């Protein structure tokens, strides 16, 4: 454990504000936790500031002509789907051309089942789930033991065909799913505590329970850290209020194929991203998976004006949605894919806004944006286009690389270069992909 050097005493790096009722509020990165240069923790043998990993997933795939830049290198033009990442050009690396070979192995299930199992774990679909651990869990097994949560699983959109491989992206092992938490109120309670009926019902704040502890800590901190702590607690209260304002139907998980579900998923996505940022900033976990939409997802998109059909229907020429090959159908998929990237960009911005030592939380985070098929309509499983974001491991940014190899080759590079996981192998990987990290 590292220590916070305050005005007159030391505090453990992973100190929490607590009360006897079960409230647990993690501290943000305070300036006093670090050495004079902000490059390492102060007063500890384990001085290195840890890195973090997010595996981000969107269902159904993309329209390549609106997604993949024509140019490689640093002078690539942002495509319509990637446009929300323009402010973060120097924080991302676009990687295209990767293969997902296990998705084409003969076996049970449909193309979506096989693609999802292969994408998450590099293994074949078993008929029920993944044939092995997903990459987030392979990393968590190596780096997550010292944190309060070895890993977190988050979700947003609930609509799917309902099978385990379609509803889950994290797998502890063969057929062992780790379901995402899709309700912000439950994720909040897991991170901050939920034993008093008053704050479970949101009639009062969880912060009320730790006021005395927080006041005592502030007296021991310098002005910069007092301000930072106040901002941290205020942001928790803002999220708490936003969750309290959700209608009752946002506090339940509907059946996977519920008809007429028109929920505001962007609203939920931003709350989930805010909560994940808090978990990272306070050192509660180093690994997370984020399932924005489901495999073979069935979401509707009222915020985009697309409610005539469901997401999966928009990807195919089956008569259930505007024709895929027609301009209107192409534009619908373009806009859906751009929304996926908008939410990813929001999380990047959130992590970049949190100071940590000599940089930000984003500087020591690696985010990997993946999707189920390379081209949605064709169920294509080669030529994948992915996004790596953050600066953990010395990511080369402001780049588009057209590569060869497999998605698992990229996973191996991220796991070892960004996270120091020391993975010697991962299914479907032959070697670490080159040219992505400095």
Coordinates of N, CA and C in Angstrom, one line a residue, residues 193-303:
X193 N -21.9 1.4 -1.6 CA -22.6 0.8 -0.4 C -24.1 1.0 -0.4
X194 N -24.8 0.0 0.1 CA -26.3 0.1 0.0 C -26.9 -0.7 1.2
X195 N -26.8 -0.2 2.4 CA -27.4 -0.9 3.5 C -28.4 -0.1 4.3
X196 N -28.5 1.1 4.1 CA -29.4 2.0 4.8 C -30.6 2.3 3.8
X197 N -31.8 2.1 4.3 CA -33.0 2.2 3.5 C -33.1 3.6 2.9
X198 N -32.6 4.6 3.7 CA -32.7 6.0 3.2 C -31.9 6.3 1.9
X199 N -30.7 5.8 1.9 CA -30.0 6.0 0.6 C -30.3 5.0 -0.5
X200 N -30.7 3.9 -0.1 CA -31.2 3.0 -1.2 C -32.4 3.6 -1.9
X201 N -33.3 4.2 -1.2 CA -34.4 4.9 -1.8 C -34.0 6.3 -2.3
X202 N -32.7 6.7 -2.2 CA -32.2 8.0 -2.6 C -33.0 9.1 -2.0
X203 N -33.4 8.9 -0.7 CA -34.0 10.1 0.0 C -33.0 10.9 0.7
X204 N -31.8 10.3 0.8 CA -30.7 11.1 1.3 C -29.4 10.6 0.6
X205 N -28.3 11.3 0.7 CA -27.1 10.9 0.0 C -26.2 10.0 0.8
X206 N -25.5 9.1 0.1 CA -24.5 8.3 0.7 C -23.4 9.1 1.4
X207 N -23.3 10.3 0.8 CA -22.2 11.2 1.4 C -22.6 11.7 2.8
X208 N -23.9 11.7 3.1 CA -24.2 12.1 4.5 C -23.6 11.2 5.5
X209 N -23.4 9.9 5.1 CA -22.9 9.0 6.1 C -21.4 9.1 6.4
X210 N -20.7 9.8 5.5 CA -19.3 9.9 5.7 C -18.8 11.4 5.8
X211 N -19.8 12.2 6.2 CA -19.4 13.6 6.4 C -18.3 13.8 7.4
X212 N -18.5 13.1 8.5 CA -17.5 13.3 9.6 C -16.1 12.8 9.2
X213 N -16.1 11.7 8.6 CA -14.8 11.1 8.1 C -14.2 12.1 7.1
X214 N -15.0 12.6 6.2 CA -14.5 13.5 5.1 C -13.9 14.8 5.7
X215 N -14.7 15.3 6.7 CA -14.2 16.6 7.3 C -12.9 16.4 8.1
X216 N -12.7 15.2 8.7 CA -11.5 15.0 9.4 C -10.3 14.8 8.4
X217 N -10.6 14.2 7.3 CA -9.5 14.1 6.3 C -9.1 15.4 5.7
X218 N -10.1 16.3 5.4 CA -9.8 17.6 4.8 C -8.9 18.4 5.7
X219 N -9.0 18.3 7.0 CA -8.1 19.1 7.9 C -6.7 18.7 7.7
X220 N -6.4 17.4 7.3 CA -5.1 17.0 7.2 C -4.5 17.2 5.8
X221 N -5.3 17.7 4.8 CA -4.9 17.8 3.4 C -4.5 19.3 3.1
X222 N -3.6 19.5 2.1 CA -3.4 20.8 1.6 C -4.5 21.3 0.8
X223 N -4.4 22.6 0.4 CA -5.5 23.3 -0.3 C -5.9 22.6 -1.6
X224 N -4.8 22.2 -2.4 CA -5.1 21.6 -3.7 C -5.8 20.3 -3.5
X225 N -5.5 19.5 -2.5 CA -6.1 18.2 -2.4 C -7.5 18.4 -1.7
X226 N -7.7 19.4 -0.9 CA -9.0 19.7 -0.4 C -10.0 20.0 -1.5
X227 N -9.5 20.8 -2.4 CA -10.4 21.2 -3.6 C -10.7 19.9 -4.4
X228 N -9.6 19.1 -4.7 CA -9.8 17.9 -5.5 C -10.8 16.9 -4.8
X229 N -10.7 16.8 -3.5 CA -11.6 15.9 -2.7 C -13.0 16.5 -2.8
X230 N -13.2 17.8 -2.7 CA -14.5 18.4 -2.8 C -15.1 18.1 -4.2
X231 N -14.3 18.3 -5.2 CA -14.8 18.0 -6.6 C -15.2 16.6 -6.7
X232 N -14.4 15.7 -6.2 CA -14.7 14.2 -6.3 C -16.0 13.9 -5.6
X233 N -16.2 14.4 -4.4 CA -17.5 14.1 -3.7 C -18.7 14.8 -4.4
X234 N -18.5 16.0 -4.9 CA -19.6 16.6 -5.6 C -20.0 15.8 -6.9
X235 N -19.0 15.3 -7.5 CA -19.3 14.5 -8.8 C -20.1 13.2 -8.4
X236 N -19.7 12.6 -7.3 CA -20.5 11.4 -6.8 C -21.9 11.8 -6.5
X237 N -22.1 13.0 -5.9 CA -23.5 13.5 -5.6 C -24.2 13.7 -6.9
X238 N -23.5 14.3 -7.9 CA -24.2 14.6 -9.2 C -24.7 13.3 -9.8
X239 N -23.9 12.2 -9.8 CA -24.3 10.9 -10.3 C -25.5 10.4 -9.5
X240 N -25.4 10.5 -8.2 CA -26.4 10.0 -7.4 C -27.8 10.7 -7.7
X241 N -27.7 12.0 -7.9 CA -29.0 12.7 -8.2 C -29.5 12.3 -9.6
X242 N -28.6 12.1 -10.5 CA -29.0 11.7 -11.9 C -29.7 10.3 -11.8
X243 N -29.1 9.4 -11.0 CA -29.7 8.1 -10.9 C -31.1 8.2 -10.2
X244 N -31.2 9.0 -9.2 CA -32.4 9.2 -8.5 C -33.5 9.7 -9.4
X245 N -33.2 10.5 -10.4 CA -34.1 11.1 -11.3 C -34.6 10.1 -12.4
X246 N -34.1 8.9 -12.5 CA -34.5 8.0 -13.5 C -35.9 7.5 -13.2
X247 N -36.7 7.3 -14.2 CA -38.1 6.7 -14.0 C -38.0 5.3 -13.5
X248 N -39.0 4.8 -12.8 CA -39.0 3.4 -12.2 C -38.7 2.3 -13.2
X249 N -39.0 2.5 -14.5 CA -38.8 1.4 -15.5 C -37.3 1.3 -15.8
X250 N -36.5 2.2 -15.3 CA -35.0 2.1 -15.5 C -34.3 1.4 -14.3
X251 N -35.2 0.9 -13.4 CA -34.6 0.2 -12.2 C -34.9 -1.3 -12.3
X252 N -35.2 -1.8 -13.5 CA -35.5 -3.2 -13.8 C -34.9 -3.6 -15.1
X253 N -34.6 -4.9 -15.2 CA -34.2 -5.5 -16.4 C -35.3 -6.2 -17.1
X254 N -35.7 -5.7 -18.3 CA -36.8 -6.2 -19.0 C -36.4 -7.5 -19.7
X255 N -37.4 -8.3 -20.1 CA -37.1 -9.5 -20.9 C -36.2 -9.1 -22.1
X256 N -35.3 -10.0 -22.5 CA -34.3 -9.6 -23.6 C -35.0 -9.1 -24.9
X257 N -36.1 -9.7 -25.3 CA -36.8 -9.3 -26.5 C -38.1 -8.5 -26.3
X258 N -38.1 -7.8 -25.2 CA -39.3 -7.0 -24.9 C -39.7 -6.1 -26.0
X259 N -40.9 -6.1 -26.4 CA -41.4 -5.2 -27.5 C -41.6 -3.8 -27.0
X260 N -41.4 -2.9 -27.9 CA -41.7 -1.5 -27.6 C -40.8 -0.8 -26.6
X261 N -39.6 -1.4 -26.4 CA -38.7 -0.8 -25.4 C -38.0 0.4 -26.1
X262 N -38.3 1.5 -25.6 CA -37.8 2.8 -26.2 C -37.0 3.6 -25.2
X263 N -36.2 2.9 -24.4 CA -35.4 3.6 -23.3 C -34.3 4.5 -23.9
X264 N -34.0 5.4 -23.1 CA -32.9 6.4 -23.4 C -31.6 5.8 -23.0
X265 N -31.0 5.0 -23.9 CA -29.8 4.3 -23.6 C -28.6 5.3 -23.5
X266 N -28.5 6.4 -24.3 CA -27.4 7.3 -24.0 C -27.4 7.9 -22.6
X267 N -28.5 8.1 -22.0 CA -28.6 8.6 -20.6 C -28.0 7.5 -19.7
X268 N -28.3 6.3 -19.9 CA -27.8 5.2 -19.1 C -26.3 5.0 -19.3
X269 N -25.9 5.1 -20.6 CA -24.4 4.9 -20.9 C -23.6 5.9 -20.2
X270 N -24.0 7.2 -20.2 CA -23.2 8.2 -19.5 C -23.1 8.0 -18.0
X271 N -24.2 7.5 -17.4 CA -24.1 7.2 -16.0 C -23.1 6.1 -15.7
X272 N -23.2 5.0 -16.6 CA -22.3 3.9 -16.4 C -20.8 4.3 -16.6
X273 N -20.6 5.2 -17.6 CA -19.2 5.7 -17.8 C -18.8 6.5 -16.6
X274 N -19.6 7.3 -16.1 CA -19.2 8.1 -14.9 C -18.9 7.2 -13.7
X275 N -19.6 6.2 -13.5 CA -19.4 5.3 -12.4 C -18.1 4.5 -12.6
X276 N -17.8 4.1 -13.9 CA -16.6 3.4 -14.1 C -15.4 4.3 -13.9
X277 N -15.5 5.6 -14.3 CA -14.4 6.5 -14.1 C -14.2 6.7 -12.6
X278 N -15.2 6.7 -11.8 CA -15.0 6.8 -10.3 C -14.3 5.6 -9.8
X279 N -14.7 4.4 -10.3 CA -14.0 3.2 -9.9 C -12.5 3.1 -10.2
X280 N -12.2 3.6 -11.4 CA -10.8 3.7 -11.8 C -10.0 4.7 -11.0
X281 N -10.6 5.9 -10.9 CA -9.9 7.0 -10.2 C -9.6 6.7 -8.7
X282 N -10.5 5.9 -8.1 CA -10.3 5.6 -6.7 C -9.6 4.3 -6.5
X283 N -9.1 3.6 -7.5 CA -8.4 2.4 -7.4 C -9.2 1.2 -7.0
X284 N -10.5 1.2 -7.3 CA -11.3 0.0 -6.9 C -11.1 -1.1 -7.8
X285 N -10.7 -0.9 -9.0 CA -10.5 -2.0 -10.0 C -9.5 -1.5 -11.1
X286 N -8.9 -2.4 -11.8 CA -8.0 -2.0 -12.9 C -8.6 -2.6 -14.2
X287 N -9.6 -3.4 -14.2 CA -10.1 -4.0 -15.4 C -11.6 -3.9 -15.4
X288 N -12.1 -3.6 -16.6 CA -13.6 -3.6 -16.8 C -13.9 -4.0 -18.2
X289 N -15.1 -4.5 -18.3 CA -15.7 -4.8 -19.7 C -17.0 -3.9 -19.7
X290 N -17.3 -3.4 -20.9 CA -18.4 -2.5 -21.1 C -19.2 -2.9 -22.4
X291 N -20.4 -3.4 -22.1 CA -21.2 -3.9 -23.2 C -22.3 -2.9 -23.5
X292 N -22.0 -2.0 -24.5 CA -22.9 -0.9 -24.8 C -24.2 -1.5 -25.4
X293 N -24.1 -2.4 -26.4 CA -25.3 -3.1 -26.9 C -25.0 -4.6 -27.0
X294 N -26.0 -5.4 -27.1 CA -25.8 -6.8 -27.1 C -25.4 -7.4 -28.4
X295 N -24.8 -8.6 -28.3 CA -24.5 -9.4 -29.5 C -25.8 -9.7 -30.2
X296 N -25.9 -9.5 -31.5 CA -27.1 -9.6 -32.3 C -28.2 -8.8 -31.7
X297 N -27.8 -7.6 -31.2 CA -28.7 -6.7 -30.4 C -29.9 -6.3 -31.1
X298 N -31.0 -6.0 -30.3 CA -32.3 -5.7 -30.8 C -32.7 -4.3 -30.4
X299 N -31.8 -3.4 -30.1 CA -32.2 -2.1 -29.6 C -32.9 -1.3 -30.7
X300 N -33.8 -0.4 -30.2 CA -34.3 0.7 -31.1 C -33.6 2.0 -30.7
X301 N -33.7 3.0 -31.5 CA -32.9 4.2 -31.3 C -33.8 5.4 -31.4
X302 N -34.7 5.7 -30.5 CA -35.5 6.8 -30.5 C -34.7 8.2 -30.5
X303 N -33.6 8.2 -29.9 CA -32.8 9.4 -29.8 C -32.2 9.8 -31.2

